[in-house]
Amino acid sequence: GYEVNVVAGGLGDEAIVQEVVRSHREKYGRLDVLVNNAGVGIGEAVADLTAKKIDMQLAVNLRSVFLFYRESVDLLRAAGAEHKNALVVNTASIAGKSGQPWLSVYSATKFAVVGWTQAMNKELNGEGIKSLALCPGFVETPMTEFIRDQVPAEEMIRPTDVAEAVRFALHVSPACVIPEIIFQRPDETV
């Protein structure tokens, strides 16, 4: 029942990011919440790292976050000026809090997303723009199919868990900044 504005393309491509924001601006005219949720994780041992897979993870997991902020900041500033509660949600990972073997590049990009989120809070909070890094462990999505033989779906974090955290962040007062939320299963540690 929701109307969706679709722009197809790879989010590591600057022109696509620009088109997404341009199209959104044209259709809606405002932006109160930006969610940077695209991500790709490719497992490789350090001795087997391939430049193409490194570049893909850097482009999608990290570069696109930078570009979406740059392209959206005027819209976010307008919302922040209006109600002091604009929000940018950046999906990081528990792998961005504790480096993971064979997912070293993915971990590095997600550590960077956490650091970027911290920097954006320091840079933009005064303009009514908050940034939140979500750091979940394994979430029951197609991205975690590779681990289902070791971690059954019923033992994974549910997408609704993450959605409820975002809903909570959307309802706090302008005086409250939530810089990071870590989601972990009972047997995980950071």
PDB file of C-alpha atoms in Angstrom:
ATOM      1  CA  GLY A   1       0.000   0.000   0.000  1.00  0.00           C
ATOM      2  CA  TYR A   2       2.997   2.333   0.082  1.00  0.00           C
ATOM      3  CA  GLU A   3       4.159   4.320  -2.907  1.00  0.00           C
ATOM      4  CA  VAL A   4       7.832   3.645  -3.642  1.00  0.00           C
ATOM      5  CA  ASN A   5      10.098   5.841  -5.723  1.00  0.00           C
ATOM      6  CA  VAL A   6      12.480   3.456  -7.515  1.00  0.00           C
ATOM      7  CA  VAL A   7      15.891   4.346  -8.931  1.00  0.00           C
ATOM      8  CA  ALA A   8      17.801   1.263 -10.079  1.00  0.00           C
ATOM      9  CA  GLY A   9      21.586   1.102  -9.992  1.00  0.00           C
ATOM     10  CA  GLY A  10      24.669   0.304  -7.994  1.00  0.00           C
ATOM     11  CA  LEU A  11      25.083   2.526  -4.944  1.00  0.00           C
ATOM     12  CA  GLY A  12      28.846   2.602  -5.320  1.00  0.00           C
ATOM     13  CA  ASP A  13      28.269   4.761  -8.413  1.00  0.00           C
ATOM     14  CA  GLU A  14      28.282   8.496  -7.642  1.00  0.00           C
ATOM     15  CA  ALA A  15      25.861   9.268 -10.487  1.00  0.00           C
ATOM     16  CA  ILE A  16      23.324   6.775  -9.109  1.00  0.00           C
ATOM     17  CA  VAL A  17      23.530   8.281  -5.609  1.00  0.00           C
ATOM     18  CA  GLN A  18      23.007  11.728  -7.110  1.00  0.00           C
ATOM     19  CA  GLU A  19      20.021  10.463  -9.113  1.00  0.00           C
ATOM     20  CA  VAL A  20      18.443   8.816  -6.044  1.00  0.00           C
ATOM     21  CA  VAL A  21      18.619  12.081  -4.096  1.00  0.00           C
ATOM     22  CA  ARG A  22      17.537  14.212  -7.077  1.00  0.00           C
ATOM     23  CA  SER A  23      14.559  11.946  -7.710  1.00  0.00           C
ATOM     24  CA  HIS A  24      13.596  11.976  -4.023  1.00  0.00           C
ATOM     25  CA  ARG A  25      13.874  15.766  -3.839  1.00  0.00           C
ATOM     26  CA  GLU A  26      11.728  16.153  -6.955  1.00  0.00           C
ATOM     27  CA  LYS A  27       9.041  13.742  -5.742  1.00  0.00           C
ATOM     28  CA  TYR A  28       8.878  14.583  -2.019  1.00  0.00           C
ATOM     29  CA  GLY A  29      10.650  17.918  -1.544  1.00  0.00           C
ATOM     30  CA  ARG A  30      11.923  17.046   1.916  1.00  0.00           C
ATOM     31  CA  LEU A  31      13.979  14.466   3.804  1.00  0.00           C
ATOM     32  CA  ASP A  32      13.543  13.855   7.518  1.00  0.00           C
ATOM     33  CA  VAL A  33      15.154  10.403   7.676  1.00  0.00           C
ATOM     34  CA  LEU A  34      17.918   8.926   5.539  1.00  0.00           C
ATOM     35  CA  VAL A  35      18.718   5.220   5.910  1.00  0.00           C
ATOM     36  CA  ASN A  36      22.051   4.013   4.506  1.00  0.00           C
ATOM     37  CA  ASN A  37      21.366   0.286   4.485  1.00  0.00           C
ATOM     38  CA  ALA A  38      23.061  -1.079   1.362  1.00  0.00           C
ATOM     39  CA  GLY A  39      25.856  -3.501   2.086  1.00  0.00           C
ATOM     40  CA  VAL A  40      27.874  -6.356   0.729  1.00  0.00           C
ATOM     41  CA  GLY A  41      30.120  -8.784   2.573  1.00  0.00           C
ATOM     42  CA  ILE A  42      32.520 -11.066   0.751  1.00  0.00           C
ATOM     43  CA  GLY A  43      34.544 -13.593   2.687  1.00  0.00           C
ATOM     44  CA  GLU A  44      38.171 -14.034   1.659  1.00  0.00           C
ATOM     45  CA  ALA A  45      41.348 -14.966   3.495  1.00  0.00           C
ATOM     46  CA  VAL A  46      43.906 -12.171   3.510  1.00  0.00           C
ATOM     47  CA  ALA A  47      46.225 -14.076   1.155  1.00  0.00           C
ATOM     48  CA  ASP A  48      43.388 -14.419  -1.363  1.00  0.00           C
ATOM     49  CA  LEU A  49      42.035 -10.845  -1.336  1.00  0.00           C
ATOM     50  CA  THR A  50      40.999  -9.675  -4.789  1.00  0.00           C
ATOM     51  CA  ALA A  51      41.002  -6.003  -5.725  1.00  0.00           C
ATOM     52  CA  LYS A  52      37.579  -6.226  -7.403  1.00  0.00           C
ATOM     53  CA  LYS A  53      35.954  -7.598  -4.230  1.00  0.00           C
ATOM     54  CA  ILE A  54      37.784  -5.076  -2.034  1.00  0.00           C
ATOM     55  CA  ASP A  55      36.660  -2.209  -4.277  1.00  0.00           C
ATOM     56  CA  MET A  56      33.047  -3.417  -4.341  1.00  0.00           C
ATOM     57  CA  GLN A  57      32.836  -3.549  -0.550  1.00  0.00           C
ATOM     58  CA  LEU A  58      34.495  -0.144  -0.152  1.00  0.00           C
ATOM     59  CA  ALA A  59      32.171   1.400  -2.750  1.00  0.00           C
ATOM     60  CA  VAL A  60      28.888  -0.012  -1.454  1.00  0.00           C
ATOM     61  CA  ASN A  61      29.536  -0.210   2.283  1.00  0.00           C
ATOM     62  CA  LEU A  62      31.447   3.024   2.759  1.00  0.00           C
ATOM     63  CA  ARG A  63      31.715   5.348  -0.235  1.00  0.00           C
ATOM     64  CA  SER A  64      27.951   5.341  -0.775  1.00  0.00           C
ATOM     65  CA  VAL A  65      27.420   6.485   2.828  1.00  0.00           C
ATOM     66  CA  PHE A  66      29.743   9.456   2.285  1.00  0.00           C
ATOM     67  CA  LEU A  67      28.037  10.337  -0.980  1.00  0.00           C
ATOM     68  CA  PHE A  68      24.499  10.090   0.393  1.00  0.00           C
ATOM     69  CA  TYR A  69      25.393  12.481   3.214  1.00  0.00           C
ATOM     70  CA  ARG A  70      26.976  14.920   0.784  1.00  0.00           C
ATOM     71  CA  GLU A  71      24.052  14.825  -1.629  1.00  0.00           C
ATOM     72  CA  SER A  72      21.364  14.955   1.104  1.00  0.00           C
ATOM     73  CA  VAL A  73      22.845  17.373   3.605  1.00  0.00           C
ATOM     74  CA  ASP A  74      20.861  20.394   2.396  1.00  0.00           C
ATOM     75  CA  LEU A  75      17.578  18.472   2.722  1.00  0.00           C
ATOM     76  CA  LEU A  76      18.609  17.183   6.159  1.00  0.00           C
ATOM     77  CA  ARG A  77      19.612  20.692   7.246  1.00  0.00           C
ATOM     78  CA  ALA A  78      16.183  21.994   6.245  1.00  0.00           C
ATOM     79  CA  ALA A  79      14.486  19.281   8.316  1.00  0.00           C
ATOM     80  CA  GLY A  80      16.872  19.921  11.221  1.00  0.00           C
ATOM     81  CA  ALA A  81      16.122  23.636  11.106  1.00  0.00           C
ATOM     82  CA  GLU A  82      12.396  22.874  11.126  1.00  0.00           C
ATOM     83  CA  HIS A  83      12.186  20.354  13.976  1.00  0.00           C
ATOM     84  CA  LYS A  84      15.741  19.668  15.289  1.00  0.00           C
ATOM     85  CA  ASN A  85      15.227  15.924  14.822  1.00  0.00           C
ATOM     86  CA  ALA A  86      16.445  14.884  11.349  1.00  0.00           C
ATOM     87  CA  LEU A  87      17.947  11.402  11.497  1.00  0.00           C
ATOM     88  CA  VAL A  88      20.468   9.454   9.430  1.00  0.00           C
ATOM     89  CA  VAL A  89      20.611   5.724  10.142  1.00  0.00           C
ATOM     90  CA  ASN A  90      23.801   3.989   9.024  1.00  0.00           C
ATOM     91  CA  THR A  91      23.778   0.210   8.994  1.00  0.00           C
ATOM     92  CA  ALA A  92      27.152  -0.945  10.271  1.00  0.00           C
ATOM     93  CA  SER A  93      27.596  -4.399  11.817  1.00  0.00           C
ATOM     94  CA  ILE A  94      28.815  -6.140  14.917  1.00  0.00           C
ATOM     95  CA  ALA A  95      31.784  -6.887  12.624  1.00  0.00           C
ATOM     96  CA  GLY A  96      32.424  -3.132  12.835  1.00  0.00           C
ATOM     97  CA  LYS A  97      32.928  -3.475  16.588  1.00  0.00           C
ATOM     98  CA  SER A  98      34.991  -6.675  16.570  1.00  0.00           C
ATOM     99  CA  GLY A  99      37.019  -7.574  13.482  1.00  0.00           C
ATOM    100  CA  GLN A 100      36.129 -10.892  11.884  1.00  0.00           C
ATOM    101  CA  PRO A 101      38.463 -13.346  10.130  1.00  0.00           C
ATOM    102  CA  TRP A 102      37.748 -13.952   6.436  1.00  0.00           C
ATOM    103  CA  LEU A 103      35.493 -10.875   6.559  1.00  0.00           C
ATOM    104  CA  SER A 104      38.355  -8.454   7.139  1.00  0.00           C
ATOM    105  CA  VAL A 105      37.449  -5.986   4.386  1.00  0.00           C
ATOM    106  CA  TYR A 106      33.778  -6.056   5.404  1.00  0.00           C
ATOM    107  CA  SER A 107      34.804  -5.499   9.045  1.00  0.00           C
ATOM    108  CA  ALA A 108      37.048  -2.595   8.037  1.00  0.00           C
ATOM    109  CA  THR A 109      34.248  -0.901   6.107  1.00  0.00           C
ATOM    110  CA  LYS A 110      31.830  -1.301   9.007  1.00  0.00           C
ATOM    111  CA  PHE A 111      34.380   0.040  11.538  1.00  0.00           C
ATOM    112  CA  ALA A 112      34.658   3.037   9.206  1.00  0.00           C
ATOM    113  CA  VAL A 113      30.866   3.485   9.154  1.00  0.00           C
ATOM    114  CA  VAL A 114      30.864   3.611  12.964  1.00  0.00           C
ATOM    115  CA  GLY A 115      33.654   6.203  12.916  1.00  0.00           C
ATOM    116  CA  TRP A 116      31.905   8.229  10.208  1.00  0.00           C
ATOM    117  CA  THR A 117      28.703   8.212  12.256  1.00  0.00           C
ATOM    118  CA  GLN A 118      30.602   9.555  15.273  1.00  0.00           C
ATOM    119  CA  ALA A 119      32.161  12.281  13.133  1.00  0.00           C
ATOM    120  CA  MET A 120      28.802  13.262  11.615  1.00  0.00           C
ATOM    121  CA  ASN A 121      27.258  13.599  15.070  1.00  0.00           C
ATOM    122  CA  LYS A 122      30.025  16.013  16.020  1.00  0.00           C
ATOM    123  CA  GLU A 123      29.690  17.912  12.744  1.00  0.00           C
ATOM    124  CA  LEU A 124      25.908  18.026  12.288  1.00  0.00           C
ATOM    125  CA  ASN A 125      24.207  17.686  15.702  1.00  0.00           C
ATOM    126  CA  GLY A 126      24.202  21.468  16.137  1.00  0.00           C
ATOM    127  CA  GLU A 127      22.054  21.692  12.992  1.00  0.00           C
ATOM    128  CA  GLY A 128      19.414  19.285  14.303  1.00  0.00           C
ATOM    129  CA  ILE A 129      20.779  16.269  12.398  1.00  0.00           C
ATOM    130  CA  LYS A 130      21.438  13.085  14.375  1.00  0.00           C
ATOM    131  CA  SER A 131      23.328  10.057  13.102  1.00  0.00           C
ATOM    132  CA  LEU A 132      22.826   6.513  14.389  1.00  0.00           C
ATOM    133  CA  ALA A 133      25.021   3.483  13.652  1.00  0.00           C
ATOM    134  CA  LEU A 134      23.246   0.138  13.832  1.00  0.00           C
ATOM    135  CA  CYS A 135      25.626  -2.708  14.670  1.00  0.00           C
ATOM    136  CA  PRO A 136      23.748  -6.008  14.406  1.00  0.00           C
ATOM    137  CA  GLY A 137      25.113  -9.512  14.539  1.00  0.00           C
ATOM    138  CA  PHE A 138      23.613 -12.084  12.174  1.00  0.00           C
ATOM    139  CA  VAL A 139      20.183 -10.906  11.035  1.00  0.00           C
ATOM    140  CA  GLU A 140      17.794 -13.332   9.384  1.00  0.00           C
ATOM    141  CA  THR A 141      18.053 -11.969   5.828  1.00  0.00           C
ATOM    142  CA  PRO A 142      19.328 -13.367   2.513  1.00  0.00           C
ATOM    143  CA  MET A 143      22.767 -11.877   3.359  1.00  0.00           C
ATOM    144  CA  THR A 144      23.177 -14.498   6.129  1.00  0.00           C
ATOM    145  CA  GLU A 145      22.290 -17.565   4.036  1.00  0.00           C
ATOM    146  CA  PHE A 146      25.989 -18.554   4.025  1.00  0.00           C
ATOM    147  CA  ILE A 147      26.047 -19.180   7.795  1.00  0.00           C
ATOM    148  CA  ARG A 148      22.712 -20.992   8.255  1.00  0.00           C
ATOM    149  CA  ASP A 149      24.406 -24.355   8.774  1.00  0.00           C
ATOM    150  CA  GLN A 150      26.188 -22.906  11.836  1.00  0.00           C
ATOM    151  CA  VAL A 151      23.603 -20.376  13.051  1.00  0.00           C
ATOM    152  CA  PRO A 152      20.013 -21.436  12.388  1.00  0.00           C
ATOM    153  CA  ALA A 153      17.604 -18.700  11.278  1.00  0.00           C
ATOM    154  CA  GLU A 154      15.579 -19.003  14.489  1.00  0.00           C
ATOM    155  CA  GLU A 155      18.699 -18.065  16.487  1.00  0.00           C
ATOM    156  CA  MET A 156      19.360 -14.934  14.448  1.00  0.00           C
ATOM    157  CA  ILE A 157      18.309 -11.376  15.141  1.00  0.00           C
ATOM    158  CA  ARG A 158      15.085 -10.581  13.306  1.00  0.00           C
ATOM    159  CA  PRO A 159      14.709  -7.655  10.916  1.00  0.00           C
ATOM    160  CA  THR A 160      11.822  -6.490  13.119  1.00  0.00           C
ATOM    161  CA  ASP A 161      14.266  -6.146  16.038  1.00  0.00           C
ATOM    162  CA  VAL A 162      16.293  -3.678  14.018  1.00  0.00           C
ATOM    163  CA  ALA A 163      13.180  -1.903  12.741  1.00  0.00           C
ATOM    164  CA  GLU A 164      11.898  -1.433  16.308  1.00  0.00           C
ATOM    165  CA  ALA A 165      15.215   0.149  17.312  1.00  0.00           C
ATOM    166  CA  VAL A 166      14.925   2.621  14.439  1.00  0.00           C
ATOM    167  CA  ARG A 167      11.324   3.351  15.419  1.00  0.00           C
ATOM    168  CA  PHE A 168      12.531   4.108  18.950  1.00  0.00           C
ATOM    169  CA  ALA A 169      15.277   6.419  17.642  1.00  0.00           C
ATOM    170  CA  LEU A 170      12.684   8.287  15.587  1.00  0.00           C
ATOM    171  CA  HIS A 171      10.605   9.032  18.672  1.00  0.00           C
ATOM    172  CA  VAL A 172      13.189  10.425  21.091  1.00  0.00           C
ATOM    173  CA  SER A 173      13.285  14.138  21.789  1.00  0.00           C
ATOM    174  CA  PRO A 174      15.616  16.514  19.953  1.00  0.00           C
ATOM    175  CA  ALA A 175      17.703  16.618  23.147  1.00  0.00           C
ATOM    176  CA  CYS A 176      18.495  12.876  22.907  1.00  0.00           C
ATOM    177  CA  VAL A 177      21.141  11.515  20.520  1.00  0.00           C
ATOM    178  CA  ILE A 178      21.567   7.751  20.193  1.00  0.00           C
ATOM    179  CA  PRO A 179      24.927   7.370  18.449  1.00  0.00           C
ATOM    180  CA  GLU A 180      25.019   3.581  18.228  1.00  0.00           C
ATOM    181  CA  ILE A 181      23.001   0.457  18.936  1.00  0.00           C
ATOM    182  CA  ILE A 182      24.641  -2.959  19.144  1.00  0.00           C
ATOM    183  CA  PHE A 183      22.433  -6.006  18.552  1.00  0.00           C
ATOM    184  CA  GLN A 184      23.843  -9.355  19.570  1.00  0.00           C
ATOM    185  CA  ARG A 185      22.632 -12.858  20.178  1.00  0.00           C
ATOM    186  CA  PRO A 186      22.960 -14.175  23.748  1.00  0.00           C
ATOM    187  CA  ASP A 187      26.117 -16.148  22.869  1.00  0.00           C
ATOM    188  CA  GLU A 188      27.867 -13.242  21.083  1.00  0.00           C
ATOM    189  CA  THR A 189      30.270 -10.762  22.616  1.00  0.00           C
ATOM    190  CA  VAL A 190      31.816  -7.632  21.245  1.00  0.00           C
TER     191      VAL A 190
END
